[in-house]
Structures are given as structure tokens and as C-alpha cells.
Coordinates of C-alpha atoms and ligand atoms in Angstrom, one line a residue:
X1 CA -38.0 -49.3 -19.1
X2 CA -37.6 -47.1 -22.1
X3 CA -39.2 -44.0 -23.5
X4 CA -37.7 -43.6 -26.8
X5 CA -38.4 -46.2 -29.4
X6 CA -36.3 -46.0 -32.4
X7 CA -38.2 -48.7 -34.2
X8 CA -41.6 -47.0 -33.8
X9 CA -40.4 -43.4 -34.4
X10 CA -38.3 -44.3 -37.4
X11 CA -41.1 -46.3 -39.1
X12 CA -44.1 -44.1 -38.4
X13 CA -45.2 -44.3 -42.0
X14 CA -44.5 -48.1 -42.3
X15 CA -46.5 -50.7 -40.4
X16 CA -45.5 -50.6 -36.8
X17 CA -43.8 -53.7 -35.4
X18 CA -46.2 -54.2 -32.5
X19 CA -44.6 -57.3 -31.2
X20 CA -41.6 -55.1 -30.3
X21 CA -43.7 -52.7 -28.3
X22 CA -43.9 -52.7 -24.5
X23 CA -47.3 -52.7 -22.9
X24 CA -47.4 -48.9 -22.4
X25 CA -46.2 -48.4 -26.0
X26 CA -48.9 -50.7 -27.3
X27 CA -51.5 -48.9 -25.2
X28 CA -50.4 -45.5 -26.7
X29 CA -50.4 -47.0 -30.2
X30 CA -53.9 -48.3 -29.8
X31 CA -55.0 -45.0 -28.3
X32 CA -53.9 -43.3 -31.5
X33 CA -56.3 -45.6 -33.3
X34 CA -59.1 -44.6 -30.9
X35 CA -59.0 -47.8 -28.8
X36 CA -59.4 -48.1 -25.0
X37 CA -56.4 -49.3 -22.8
X38 CA -57.9 -52.8 -22.1
X39 CA -57.5 -53.6 -25.8
X40 CA -53.7 -53.4 -25.3
X41 CA -54.0 -56.1 -22.6
X42 CA -55.9 -58.3 -24.9
X43 CA -53.6 -57.9 -27.9
X44 CA -50.5 -58.2 -25.8
X45 CA -51.7 -61.6 -24.7
X46 CA -52.4 -62.7 -28.2
X47 CA -48.9 -61.7 -29.2
X48 CA -46.9 -62.9 -26.3
X49 CA -48.8 -65.7 -24.6
X50 CA -50.8 -67.3 -27.3
X51 CA -48.2 -66.2 -29.9
X52 CA -50.6 -66.2 -32.8
X53 CA -49.3 -65.9 -36.4
X54 CA -52.1 -63.6 -37.7
X55 CA -54.5 -60.9 -36.6
X56 CA -57.3 -63.1 -37.8
X57 CA -56.7 -65.4 -34.8
X58 CA -57.4 -62.6 -32.3
X59 CA -61.0 -63.7 -31.9
X60 CA -62.0 -61.4 -29.1
X61 CA -61.0 -58.3 -31.2
X62 CA -63.6 -56.8 -33.6
X63 CA -63.2 -57.5 -37.3
X64 CA -63.0 -53.8 -37.9
X65 CA -60.0 -53.4 -35.5
X66 CA -58.4 -56.4 -37.0
X67 CA -58.7 -54.8 -40.4
X68 CA -57.1 -51.6 -39.1
X69 CA -54.3 -53.5 -37.5
X70 CA -53.7 -55.4 -40.7
X71 CA -53.0 -52.0 -42.4
X72 CA -51.2 -50.1 -39.7
X73 CA -49.3 -52.8 -37.9
X74 CA -46.9 -55.6 -38.7
X75 CA -47.1 -59.0 -37.0
X76 CA -43.6 -60.3 -37.1
X77 CA -43.3 -64.0 -37.5
X78 CA -40.2 -66.0 -38.3
X79 CA -40.2 -69.2 -40.3
X80 CA -38.5 -72.5 -39.5
X81 CA -36.4 -73.5 -42.5
X82 CA -34.6 -76.5 -41.1
X83 CA -34.4 -78.3 -37.8
X84 CA -31.7 -80.7 -36.8
X85 CA -32.5 -83.0 -33.9
X86 CA -29.8 -84.8 -31.9
X87 CA -30.4 -88.5 -31.4
X88 CA -28.1 -88.4 -28.3
X89 CA -29.7 -85.8 -26.1
X90 CA -32.7 -84.2 -28.0
X91 CA -30.9 -80.9 -28.7
X92 CA -32.5 -79.1 -31.6
X93 CA -30.8 -76.7 -33.9
X94 CA -33.2 -74.4 -35.8
X95 CA -32.5 -72.4 -38.9
X96 CA -35.1 -69.6 -39.1
X97 CA -35.8 -67.1 -41.9
X98 CA -36.5 -63.5 -40.8
X99 CA -39.3 -61.6 -42.6
X100 CA -36.7 -60.1 -44.9
X101 CA -35.2 -63.5 -45.8
X102 CA -32.0 -63.3 -43.7
X103 CA -31.3 -66.5 -41.8
X104 CA -30.5 -67.0 -38.1
X105 CA -29.9 -70.0 -35.9
X106 CA -31.3 -70.9 -32.5
X107 CA -30.8 -73.9 -30.3
X108 CA -33.0 -75.8 -27.9
X109 CA -31.3 -77.7 -25.1
X110 CA -33.2 -80.1 -22.9
X111 CA -31.9 -80.3 -19.3
X112 CA -33.3 -82.0 -16.3
X113 CA -34.2 -78.6 -14.8
X114 CA -36.1 -77.5 -17.9
X115 CA -35.9 -76.4 -21.5
X116 CA -33.3 -73.7 -22.4
X117 CA -33.2 -71.8 -25.7
X118 CA -30.1 -70.1 -27.0
X119 CA -31.0 -67.2 -29.3
X120 CA -29.3 -65.0 -31.8
X121 CA -29.3 -61.3 -31.3
X122 CA -28.0 -60.3 -34.7
X123 CA -27.7 -61.8 -38.2
X124 CA -24.0 -62.1 -38.4
X125 CA -21.6 -60.2 -36.1
X126 CA -19.0 -57.5 -36.4
X127 CA -16.8 -58.5 -33.4
X128 CA -14.6 -60.9 -35.5
X129 CA -13.5 -63.3 -32.7
X130 CA -10.9 -65.5 -34.4
X131 CA -12.4 -68.9 -33.4
X132 CA -16.1 -68.0 -34.1
X133 CA -18.0 -69.1 -37.2
X134 CA -20.6 -66.4 -36.9
X135 CA -17.9 -63.7 -37.4
X136 CA -16.9 -64.9 -40.8
X137 CA -19.4 -63.0 -42.9
X138 CA -19.5 -59.9 -40.8
X139 CA -22.6 -58.2 -39.5
X140 CA -25.8 -58.3 -41.7
X141 CA -28.1 -56.5 -39.3
X142 CA -29.3 -56.4 -35.8
X143 CA -32.5 -58.2 -34.8
X144 CA -35.6 -56.4 -33.5
X145 CA -37.0 -57.4 -30.1
X146 CA -39.9 -59.2 -31.9
X147 CA -37.4 -61.3 -33.9
X148 CA -35.5 -62.3 -30.7
X149 CA -38.8 -63.2 -29.0
X150 CA -40.0 -65.2 -32.0
X151 CA -37.1 -67.6 -31.7
X152 CA -38.3 -68.6 -28.3
X153 CA -42.1 -68.6 -29.2
X154 CA -41.6 -70.8 -32.3
X155 CA -39.4 -73.3 -30.5
X156 CA -41.9 -73.5 -27.5
X157 CA -44.7 -74.1 -30.0
X158 CA -42.7 -76.7 -31.9
X159 CA -42.0 -78.8 -28.9
X160 CA -45.2 -78.1 -27.1
X161 CA -43.4 -77.5 -23.8
X162 CA -42.6 -74.5 -21.7
X163 CA -39.3 -72.8 -22.2
X164 CA -37.8 -72.0 -18.7
X165 CA -34.4 -70.6 -19.6
X166 CA -33.1 -68.3 -22.2
X167 CA -29.4 -67.6 -23.1
X168 CA -28.5 -64.8 -25.5
X169 CA -25.4 -66.7 -26.7
X170 CA -26.2 -67.4 -30.3
X171 CA -24.9 -65.4 -33.3
X172 CA -24.3 -61.7 -32.7
X173 CA -23.1 -59.4 -29.9
X174 CA -26.2 -58.5 -27.8
X175 CA -24.6 -55.4 -26.3
X176 CA -24.0 -54.2 -29.9
X177 CA -27.8 -54.2 -30.2
X178 CA -28.3 -52.7 -26.8
X179 CA -31.7 -50.9 -27.0
X180 CA -33.4 -53.8 -28.7
X181 CA -31.9 -56.2 -26.2
X182 CA -33.4 -54.2 -23.3
X183 CA -36.8 -54.1 -24.9
X184 CA -36.5 -57.8 -25.5
X185 CA -35.7 -58.5 -21.9
X186 CA -38.6 -56.4 -20.7
X187 CA -41.0 -58.2 -23.0
X188 CA -39.7 -61.7 -22.2
X189 CA -40.1 -61.2 -18.4
X190 CA -43.4 -59.4 -18.6
X191 CA -46.0 -61.1 -16.5
X192 CA -48.5 -60.9 -19.3
X193 CA -46.1 -62.4 -21.8
X194 CA -44.0 -65.5 -21.5
X195 CA -43.0 -64.3 -18.0
X196 CA -39.6 -65.8 -17.9
X197 CA -37.9 -64.8 -14.7
X198 CA -34.9 -62.5 -15.2
X199 CA -32.8 -64.9 -13.1
X200 CA -33.4 -67.5 -15.8
X201 CA -31.9 -65.3 -18.5
X202 CA -28.3 -65.0 -19.4
X203 CA -26.7 -62.5 -21.7
X204 CA -23.2 -63.1 -23.0
X205 CA -20.9 -60.3 -24.2
X206 CA -17.5 -60.1 -25.7
X207 CA -16.9 -57.1 -23.4
X208 CA -18.3 -53.8 -24.6
X209 CA -17.4 -51.7 -21.5
X210 CA -19.8 -48.7 -21.8
X211 CA -22.8 -51.1 -22.4
X212 CA -21.8 -53.4 -19.5
X213 CA -21.8 -50.3 -17.2
X214 CA -25.1 -49.0 -18.6
X215 CA -26.7 -52.5 -18.2
X216 CA -25.5 -52.6 -14.6
X217 CA -27.2 -49.3 -13.9
X218 CA -30.5 -50.9 -15.0
X219 CA -30.2 -53.3 -12.0
X220 CA -31.8 -56.2 -13.8
X221 CA -31.6 -59.6 -12.2
X222 CA -30.2 -61.3 -15.3
X223 CA -26.9 -63.2 -15.4
X224 CA -24.2 -61.5 -17.4
X225 CA -21.5 -63.7 -18.9
X226 CA -18.3 -62.3 -20.2
X227 CA -16.4 -64.1 -23.0
X228 CA -13.0 -63.9 -21.4
X229 CA -11.0 -66.6 -23.3
X230 CA -7.6 -65.4 -22.2
X231 CA -5.9 -64.5 -18.9
X232 CA -4.0 -61.5 -20.2
X233 CA -4.5 -58.6 -22.5
X234 CA -1.8 -59.8 -24.9
X235 CA -3.4 -63.2 -25.4
X236 CA -6.9 -61.9 -25.5
X237 CA -6.0 -59.6 -28.3
X238 CA -4.8 -62.5 -30.4
X239 CA -8.2 -64.1 -30.1
X240 CA -10.6 -61.1 -29.9
X241 CA -10.1 -57.9 -31.8
X242 CA -12.5 -56.1 -29.5
X243 CA -9.7 -56.2 -26.9
X244 CA -8.0 -53.5 -28.9
X245 CA -10.9 -51.2 -28.1
X246 CA -11.5 -52.2 -24.5
X247 CA -8.5 -53.7 -22.7
X248 CA -8.7 -56.4 -20.2
X249 CA -8.3 -54.2 -17.1
X250 CA -11.2 -51.9 -18.2
X251 CA -13.4 -55.0 -18.9
X252 CA -12.7 -56.5 -15.5
X253 CA -13.5 -53.2 -13.8
X254 CA -16.8 -53.1 -15.7
X255 CA -17.5 -56.6 -14.5
X256 CA -16.7 -55.7 -10.9
X257 CA -19.1 -52.8 -11.3
X258 CA -21.8 -55.1 -12.7
X259 CA -21.5 -57.4 -9.6
X260 CA -21.3 -54.5 -7.2
X261 CA -24.4 -52.7 -8.7
X262 CA -26.7 -55.7 -9.3
X263 CA -25.5 -58.3 -6.7
X264 CA -25.5 -60.8 -9.6
X265 CA -22.4 -63.1 -9.8
X266 CA -20.6 -62.9 -13.1
X267 CA -20.0 -65.9 -15.3
X268 CA -16.7 -65.9 -17.2
X269 CA -16.6 -68.0 -20.4
X270 CA -13.3 -69.5 -21.4
X271 CA -13.0 -71.4 -24.6
X272 CA -10.0 -73.7 -24.3
X273 CA -7.9 -73.7 -27.5
X274 CA -5.1 -76.3 -27.8
X275 CA -1.7 -74.6 -27.6
X276 CA -3.1 -71.1 -27.4
X277 CA -4.7 -70.5 -24.0
X278 CA -4.6 -74.0 -22.3
X279 CA -1.2 -74.1 -20.5
X280 CA -0.4 -74.4 -16.9
X281 CA 0.8 -70.8 -17.0
X282 CA -2.5 -69.6 -18.5
X283 CA -4.4 -71.4 -15.7
X284 CA -2.2 -69.7 -13.1
X285 CA -2.7 -66.3 -14.6
X286 CA -6.4 -66.9 -14.8
X287 CA -6.4 -67.7 -11.0
X288 CA -4.6 -64.5 -10.3
X289 CA -7.1 -62.5 -12.4
X290 CA -10.2 -64.1 -10.9
X291 CA -8.9 -65.3 -7.5
X292 CA -10.7 -62.9 -5.3
X293 CA -13.9 -62.6 -7.2
X294 CA -17.3 -64.2 -6.5
X295 CA -17.8 -65.6 -9.9
X296 CA -18.3 -68.7 -12.0
X297 CA -16.1 -69.9 -14.8
X298 CA -17.4 -72.0 -17.7
X299 CA -14.7 -73.8 -19.6
X300 CA -15.7 -74.7 -23.2
X301 CA -13.4 -76.9 -25.2
X302 CA -13.3 -74.9 -28.5
X303 CA -15.8 -76.0 -31.1
X304 CA -13.7 -76.6 -34.2
X305 CA -14.8 -74.3 -37.1
X306 CA -14.2 -75.6 -40.6
X307 CA -12.6 -72.3 -41.8
X308 CA -10.2 -72.1 -38.8
X309 CA -7.4 -74.3 -37.5
X310 CA -8.2 -74.1 -33.8
X311 CA -8.3 -77.4 -32.0
X312 CA -9.6 -78.6 -28.6
X313 CA -7.1 -79.6 -25.9
X314 CA -7.3 -83.3 -24.9
X315 CA -9.3 -84.3 -21.8
X316 CA -6.3 -84.5 -19.5
X317 CA -5.3 -80.9 -20.3
X318 CA -8.8 -79.7 -19.8
X319 CA -9.1 -81.5 -16.5
X320 CA -5.7 -80.2 -15.3
X321 CA -6.9 -76.6 -16.2
X322 CA -10.1 -77.2 -14.3
X323 CA -8.3 -78.6 -11.2
X324 CA -5.9 -75.7 -11.0
X325 CA -8.9 -73.3 -10.8
X326 CA -10.6 -75.5 -8.2
X327 CA -7.5 -75.6 -6.1
X328 CA -7.7 -71.8 -6.1
X329 CA -11.3 -72.0 -4.9
X330 CA -12.8 -70.7 -8.1
X331 CA -16.2 -72.1 -9.1
X332 CA -15.7 -73.9 -12.4
X333 CA -17.6 -76.2 -14.7
X334 CA -16.7 -77.7 -18.0
X335 CA -19.6 -77.0 -20.3
X336 CA -21.3 -80.2 -21.4
X337 CA -21.3 -80.5 -25.1
X338 CA -24.9 -80.8 -26.3
X339 CA -25.9 -82.2 -29.6
X340 CA -22.5 -83.4 -30.7
X341 CA -24.0 -85.4 -33.6
X342 CA -25.7 -82.3 -35.1
X343 CA -22.5 -80.4 -34.6
X344 CA -20.6 -77.9 -36.6
X345 CA -20.0 -74.8 -34.5
X346 CA -22.7 -72.3 -33.9
X347 CA -23.3 -70.3 -37.1
X348 CA -22.4 -73.1 -39.5
X349 CA -26.0 -74.2 -40.3
X350 CA -26.6 -70.6 -41.4
X351 CA -23.4 -70.5 -43.4
X352 CA -24.4 -73.7 -45.2
X353 CA -27.3 -71.6 -46.7
X354 CA -24.9 -69.0 -47.9
X355 CA -25.8 -66.4 -45.3
Ligands
SAH401 N1 -21.1 -62.1 -28.8 C1 -21.4 -62.7 -27.5 C2 -22.4 -63.8 -27.6 C3 -22.3 -64.8 -28.7 S1 -21.0 -66.0 -28.7 C4 -20.1 -63.1 -26.8 O1 -19.0 -62.9 -27.4 O2 -20.2 -63.6 -25.7 C5 -21.4 -67.1 -27.4 C6 -20.1 -67.7 -26.8 O3 -19.6 -68.7 -27.7 C7 -19.0 -66.7 -26.6 O4 -18.4 -67.0 -25.3 C8 -18.1 -67.1 -27.7 O5 -16.8 -66.6 -27.5 C9 -18.2 -68.6 -27.8 N2 -17.7 -69.2 -29.0 C10 -17.9 -68.7 -30.3 N3 -17.3 -69.6 -31.2 C11 -16.9 -70.6 -30.4 C12 -16.2 -71.8 -30.8 N4 -15.9 -72.1 -32.0 N5 -15.9 -72.7 -29.8 C13 -16.2 -72.4 -28.5 N6 -16.9 -71.2 -28.1 C14 -17.2 -70.4 -29.1

């Protein structure tokens, strides 16, 4: 998918992050160590299927090569620091420590159709959406592909079940970590890795226009979700500072381009905030904006964040909003709230630890 690898080229003198390497890159890396291509296949499986935590566990690799790898390569593993388990629906919220000690959150949701993991793409975020807890401390750093994969691998091992769906909807703006995201998607869907179908992967963005267009040109089969949250540029700007950089008209054009290029129906996320974007007029404007598109709308009653005063609309208002969209033949669902009892909006577990 890629030829340039910033991680590997930048860190030539440091141990290489081999869990972030695609199969051809791993083959080239091992060739430099004098190893034959089939070794790459073996090691790739240890990394991405058996998901071992150390080179020692790679038992069909010679001791000599394991020693060389120990010195030249880094095997990125993240550590679970805390797990909160919902008594209501089995949702699990994980706090993980990255190798450098920064903390991130991931969530496991158990559905009838399978297990879905929501991962973080960055530690912190620089998009500063007003209602979002992850935005409060700003961006710490972007995650490497290995660190994004690890969230899924560790959760799969913890529950001892297959993960069938992945949503990149945790902390961070995935398209602000674009190259690493692409590499992550390639590794996640590799047939010799976890082999998650691209159609079972959703990436959510606040609307970075050039990256949406670039992603469209890749023609992947993933679902792209746009965090819309308002039916007009004016209102969107009140909630999302990114709207000052890319206005609503540009964002919607990029979404149309994504659908036209990939054939994948867009999802629009709309967090309902009491008295801000939940009126009859808002619903009408939203119908006008989306009316002729083949898309799906996800309504999310806003998750109150301790540091902010935003509140959810009551159920009647939410249902009225939904009905209006349905009358206009727009596919719409209200997102089921998972793990209410372990709540606190996304990003708050991490904040509790001062990160
Ligand atoms: N940066 C990406 C993905 C991370 S946020 C994006 O903006 O899409 C995942 C989703 O949760 C986004 O739609 C985001 O707007 C929404 N979100 C963040 N905080 C929320 C809150 N307190 N209540 C409801 N939705 C929230």
C-alpha cells in the first residue's frame, strides 16, 4: 500500500518497530539481516496471529535469529492498567499504557453479531471539539500502527474470543495520523494477520477534507463516518473548531467524492445536544443537507462530560428528531448506549490518571 515508511527510515539506528511493518517491509528488513523471505511469513504470524509478547515465544525461529531480533527490533506491546466491566451488557473499557508510559483508552462492545473494539488513534487530540473529553488536554502524540493493532490484540486475548469489528472512534483524529492509519488498516485486514474484513472496519473523522479525498482514492472497502453534529456551517463552527479550516460545503463535497469513488455509503454522526442542535429547525436543515444522499445517520445523545455543561435532549425530543429524518426517507438509528454503568464519556478514564 505504501512505499515510504517514516517510522522505519526515521529510526534506522533505533530498534525497528517490526509490528508496524507490512509483509514486504518485514521481508526487506529480514533480508538485510541475511534471512530468507519465508522467515518473514513465520514472524508475521507470530506477531499478528499468535500475537506473542516476546521474541522468545517464536519457537520455530532459531535462537541466533531471536537474539539478533532482540537487538535490532522492537516488539511493541501495550499493558492493560485498568479494565472496567459493565454489569449491564458486558462492555469493557480498557486503560492501556503505551511503551513510553502514555495512556490510552479502548472499548470492547459485545453485540449479537460479534465483538466490536473501539480503538484510539492518538494519545489526546488537537481537534478541540467542544463536547469531547479527549480534546481537553490537547494532543500528546500519534499512535504507531503497532499500538493501534495492540489494542485489538490484547482485548481479543483478554476475552479469548474473536474480534469481528473495529471502529476507529476512540481518542484522536485518525486522519490526523493518516500514514499510520493506512498502514494499520493494511495490517489489520492482512490474510496472514487478524484478517478483519475491510467492510467490518469503520473510521470516524471530524472532517479533514484533503485526507478524506486521499483516502477515497485508495478505494478501500472500509466505512467512513463523518462527525457532522450540526446542519449548518454556523452551528458546526460553534461545536467544532475544525469547521473554520474546512467548511461544511467542502466537507460534504469530499463525502460525496468518497461515496462516488468507493461505492461505500457514508455514515454521518450527529451528537444531539440539548438546546444547541436538537430543534425542529435543525432536523429540517439536516434533511435538506442529506435528503438526496445514500447515507446512514447515527444519532448519539451527547455523553455529558464533567468539564462541560452540554446536556442530552429528553427522549421525546430525540424521537421527534429521528422521526423527522425518517419521514424524509433518511436511514437513521439512535446509537444504543453501551456500558452506561461504567460511563463517563470517552477519554475520562484516561483523564482520571492525569493524562
Ligand atoms: N476524531 C474522530 C474520531 C474520534 S471521536 C471524529 O471526530 O470523528 C468519535 C465520535 O464521538 C465523534 O463523532 C465525536 O464527535 C463523538 N463524541 C465525542 N465526544 C462526545 C460526547 N461527549 N458525546 C457524544 N459524542 C461524542
